[in-house]
CSV table of N, CA and C in Angstrom, one decimal:
chain,number,residue,atom,x,y,z
J,1,MET,N,0.3,-5.7,-23.1
J,1,MET,CA,-1.1,-4.5,-23.3
J,1,MET,C,0.0,-3.5,-23.6
J,2,VAL,N,-0.4,-2.8,-24.4
J,2,VAL,CA,-0.2,-1.2,-24.7
J,2,VAL,C,-0.9,-0.3,-24.0
J,3,LEU,N,-0.2,0.6,-23.4
J,3,LEU,CA,-0.8,2.0,-22.5
J,3,LEU,C,0.2,2.7,-22.9
J,4,SER,N,-0.9,4.2,-23.7
J,4,SER,CA,-0.3,4.9,-24.2
J,4,SER,C,-0.5,6.1,-23.2
J,5,VAL,N,0.2,7.3,-22.9
J,5,VAL,CA,0.0,8.5,-22.2
J,5,VAL,C,0.6,9.6,-22.7
J,6,ARG,N,-0.2,10.4,-22.7
J,6,ARG,CA,0.7,12.1,-23.4
J,6,ARG,C,1.3,12.6,-22.5
J,7,ILE,N,2.5,13.2,-22.4
J,7,ILE,CA,3.1,13.8,-21.3
J,7,ILE,C,3.4,15.3,-22.1
J,8,PRO,N,3.4,16.3,-21.4
J,8,PRO,CA,3.9,17.4,-21.9
J,8,PRO,C,5.6,17.7,-22.7
J,9,LYS,N,5.3,18.4,-23.6
J,9,LYS,CA,6.5,18.6,-24.4
J,9,LYS,C,7.9,18.7,-23.0
J,10,GLU,N,7.6,19.6,-22.6
J,10,GLU,CA,9.0,19.7,-21.6
J,10,GLU,C,9.4,19.0,-20.6
J,11,LEU,N,8.6,18.1,-20.1
J,11,LEU,CA,8.7,16.6,-19.1
J,11,LEU,C,9.7,15.8,-20.2
J,12,LYS,N,9.2,15.6,-21.4
J,12,LYS,CA,9.6,14.8,-22.1
J,12,LYS,C,11.3,15.1,-22.8
J,13,GLU,N,11.4,16.5,-22.8
J,13,GLU,CA,12.7,16.6,-22.6
J,13,GLU,C,13.5,16.6,-21.5
J,14,ARG,N,12.8,16.7,-20.6
J,14,ARG,CA,13.8,16.4,-19.5
J,14,ARG,C,14.4,15.1,-19.2
J,15,MET,N,13.3,14.2,-19.5
J,15,MET,CA,13.6,12.6,-19.3
J,15,MET,C,14.2,12.2,-20.3
J,16,ASP,N,14.7,13.3,-21.4
J,16,ASP,CA,15.5,13.0,-22.6
J,16,ASP,C,17.2,13.4,-22.2
J,17,ARG,N,16.9,13.9,-21.0
J,17,ARG,CA,18.3,14.0,-20.8
J,17,ARG,C,19.3,13.3,-20.0
J,18,TYR,N,18.3,12.0,-19.6
J,18,TYR,CA,18.9,10.8,-18.4
J,18,TYR,C,18.8,9.4,-19.3
J,19,LYS,N,19.6,8.7,-18.9
J,19,LYS,CA,19.5,7.5,-19.5
J,19,LYS,C,18.9,6.6,-18.5
J,20,VAL,N,17.5,6.6,-18.4
J,20,VAL,CA,16.5,5.9,-17.5
J,20,VAL,C,15.9,5.2,-18.7
J,21,ASP,N,15.8,3.8,-17.7
J,21,ASP,CA,14.7,3.0,-18.0
J,21,ASP,C,13.0,3.6,-17.9
J,22,TRP,N,12.6,4.2,-18.2
J,22,TRP,CA,11.4,4.8,-18.0
J,22,TRP,C,9.9,4.1,-18.3
J,23,LYS,N,10.2,2.9,-19.1
J,23,LYS,CA,9.0,1.5,-18.9
J,23,LYS,C,9.0,1.2,-17.5
J,24,LYS,N,10.2,0.9,-17.3
J,24,LYS,CA,10.5,0.3,-15.6
J,24,LYS,C,10.1,1.3,-14.4
J,25,VAL,N,10.6,2.8,-14.8
J,25,VAL,CA,9.7,3.4,-13.8
J,25,VAL,C,8.3,3.4,-13.9
J,26,ILE,N,7.7,3.5,-14.7
J,26,ILE,CA,6.1,3.5,-14.8
J,26,ILE,C,5.7,2.6,-14.5
J,27,ILE,N,6.2,1.1,-15.0
J,27,ILE,CA,5.4,-0.1,-14.1
J,27,ILE,C,5.8,-0.3,-12.7
J,28,GLU,N,7.2,0.1,-12.0
J,28,GLU,CA,7.3,0.0,-10.7
J,28,GLU,C,6.2,1.2,-9.8
J,29,ALA,N,5.9,2.4,-10.6
J,29,ALA,CA,4.9,3.3,-10.2
J,29,ALA,C,4.0,2.8,-10.0
J,30,ILE,N,3.4,2.2,-11.0
J,30,ILE,CA,2.1,1.7,-10.9
J,30,ILE,C,2.0,0.6,-9.9
J,31,GLU,N,2.7,-0.3,-10.0
J,31,GLU,CA,2.9,-1.4,-8.7
J,31,GLU,C,3.0,-0.7,-7.5
J,32,GLU,N,3.8,-0.1,-7.1
J,32,GLU,CA,3.6,1.1,-6.2
J,32,GLU,C,2.3,1.6,-5.7
J,33,LYS,N,1.6,1.9,-6.3
J,33,LYS,CA,0.4,2.5,-6.4
J,33,LYS,C,-0.8,1.7,-5.9
J,34,LEU,N,-1.0,0.6,-6.9
J,34,LEU,CA,-1.8,-0.6,-6.4
J,34,LEU,C,-1.8,-1.2,-5.4
J,35,ARG,N,-0.1,-1.4,-4.8
J,35,ARG,CA,-0.2,-2.2,-3.5
J,35,ARG,C,-0.7,-1.1,-2.4
J,36,GLN,N,-0.5,0.4,-2.6
J,36,GLN,CA,-0.8,1.2,-1.3
J,36,GLN,C,-2.7,1.0,-1.6
J,37,LEU,N,-3.4,1.0,-2.7
J,37,LEU,CA,-4.4,1.0,-3.0
J,37,LEU,C,-5.2,-0.4,-2.0
J,38,GLU,N,-4.4,-1.5,-2.3
J,38,GLU,CA,-5.1,-2.6,-2.2
J,38,GLU,C,-4.8,-2.8,-0.7
J,39,ALA,N,-3.7,-2.2,0.0
J,39,ALA,CA,-3.5,-2.2,1.6
J,39,ALA,C,-4.7,-1.3,2.3
J,40,GLU,N,-5.1,-0.2,1.5
J,40,GLU,CA,-6.4,0.4,2.0
J,40,GLU,C,-7.5,-0.2,1.6
J,41,GLU,N,-7.6,-0.9,0.7
J,41,GLU,CA,-8.8,-1.8,0.7
J,41,GLU,C,-8.9,-2.9,1.7
J,42,ALA,N,-7.9,-3.3,2.1
J,42,ALA,CA,-7.7,-4.5,3.0
J,42,ALA,C,-7.8,-3.5,4.3
J,43,LEU,N,-7.0,-2.4,4.9
J,43,LEU,CA,-7.8,-2.0,6.3
J,43,LEU,C,-9.1,-1.6,6.1
J,44,LYS,N,-9.7,-1.2,5.1
J,44,LYS,CA,-10.9,-0.8,5.3
J,44,LYS,C,-11.9,-2.2,5.4
J,45,GLU,N,-11.4,-3.0,5.0
J,45,GLU,CA,-12.7,-4.8,5.2
J,45,GLU,C,-12.0,-5.1,6.6
J,46,LEU,N,-11.1,-4.9,7.5
J,46,LEU,CA,-10.6,-5.1,8.6
J,46,LEU,C,-11.6,-4.3,9.3
J,47,GLU,N,-11.7,-2.7,9.2
J,47,GLU,CA,-12.3,-1.9,10.0
J,47,GLU,C,-14.1,-2.4,10.0
J,48,ARG,N,-14.6,-2.8,8.5
J,48,ARG,CA,-15.9,-3.4,8.9
J,48,ARG,C,-15.5,-4.4,9.6
J,49,LEU,N,-15.3,-5.6,9.6
J,49,LEU,CA,-15.1,-6.9,10.2
J,49,LEU,C,-15.1,-6.2,11.6
J,50,ASN,N,-14.4,-5.6,12.0
J,50,ASN,CA,-14.1,-4.9,13.3
J,50,ASN,C,-15.6,-4.3,14.3
J,51,GLU,N,-16.2,-3.5,13.3
J,51,GLU,CA,-17.3,-3.1,13.5
J,51,GLU,C,-18.3,-3.7,14.4
J,52,GLY,N,-18.8,-4.7,14.6
J,52,GLY,CA,-19.0,-5.4,15.1
J,52,GLY,C,-18.9,-6.3,17.0
J,53,LEU,N,-17.6,-6.0,16.5
J,53,LEU,CA,-16.8,-6.8,17.8
J,53,LEU,C,-16.4,-5.6,19.1
J,54,PRO,N,-17.1,-6.6,20.4
J,54,PRO,CA,-17.1,-5.6,21.5
J,54,PRO,C,-15.6,-5.4,21.5
J,55,PRO,N,-15.1,-4.2,22.4
J,55,PRO,CA,-13.7,-3.8,22.7
J,55,PRO,C,-13.5,-4.7,23.7
J,56,ALA,N,-11.7,-5.0,23.4
J,56,ALA,CA,-11.1,-6.2,24.3
J,56,ALA,C,-11.5,-5.4,25.8
J,57,SER,N,-11.2,-6.4,27.0
J,57,SER,CA,-11.2,-6.1,28.1
J,57,SER,C,-10.0,-5.4,28.9
J,58,ALA,N,-8.6,-5.9,27.8
J,58,ALA,CA,-7.4,-5.3,28.4
J,58,ALA,C,-6.8,-4.7,26.7
J,59,PRO,N,-5.9,-4.5,27.1
J,59,PRO,CA,-5.1,-3.9,25.7
J,59,PRO,C,-4.4,-5.4,24.9
J,60,SER,N,-4.2,-5.6,24.0
J,60,SER,CA,-3.4,-7.2,23.5
J,60,SER,C,-2.5,-7.2,24.1
J,61,TRP,N,-1.5,-6.5,24.2
J,61,TRP,CA,0.0,-6.7,24.5
J,61,TRP,C,-0.4,-7.3,26.1
J,62,ARG,N,-1.1,-7.2,26.8
J,62,ARG,CA,-1.3,-7.4,28.1
J,62,ARG,C,-1.8,-8.9,28.1
J,63,LEU,N,-3.1,-9.2,27.3
J,63,LEU,CA,-3.5,-10.6,27.3
J,63,LEU,C,-2.7,-11.3,26.6
J,64,ILE,N,-1.4,-11.0,25.9
J,64,ILE,CA,-0.5,-12.1,25.4
J,64,ILE,C,0.4,-12.2,26.2
J,65,ARG,N,0.7,-11.1,27.3
J,65,ARG,CA,1.8,-11.3,28.1
J,65,ARG,C,1.3,-12.3,29.4
J,66,GLU,N,-0.2,-12.0,29.8
J,66,GLU,CA,-0.8,-13.0,30.4
J,66,GLU,C,-0.6,-14.4,30.1
J,67,ASP,N,-0.9,-14.2,29.2
J,67,ASP,CA,-1.4,-16.0,28.6
J,67,ASP,C,0.3,-16.5,28.5
J,68,ARG,N,1.4,-15.9,28.2
J,68,ARG,CA,2.5,-16.6,28.1
J,68,ARG,C,3.3,-16.6,29.5
J,69,ASP,N,2.8,-15.9,30.5
J,69,ASP,CA,3.5,-16.0,31.5
J,69,ASP,C,2.7,-17.1,32.6
J,70,SER,N,1.3,-17.8,31.9
J,70,SER,CA,0.5,-18.6,32.4
J,70,SER,C,1.0,-20.1,32.2
J,71,ASN,N,1.8,-20.3,31.2
J,71,ASN,CA,2.5,-21.2,31.1
J,71,ASN,C,3.5,-22.1,31.2
């Protein structure tokens, strides 16, 4: 797929001063943004799933500790 983007002339001039694989930089930036958006989406889904659950009787760390100590 080809994605074309117009950038300001000044930005292009600044980019030209450096030997950087700008294609790689752009792909990495898009991938990072997608990871961020997907993580936010997953958190929203977890919050939605947790809405109907009653609160725990104790903090989870305490319940885990009690379970480990009982074995």
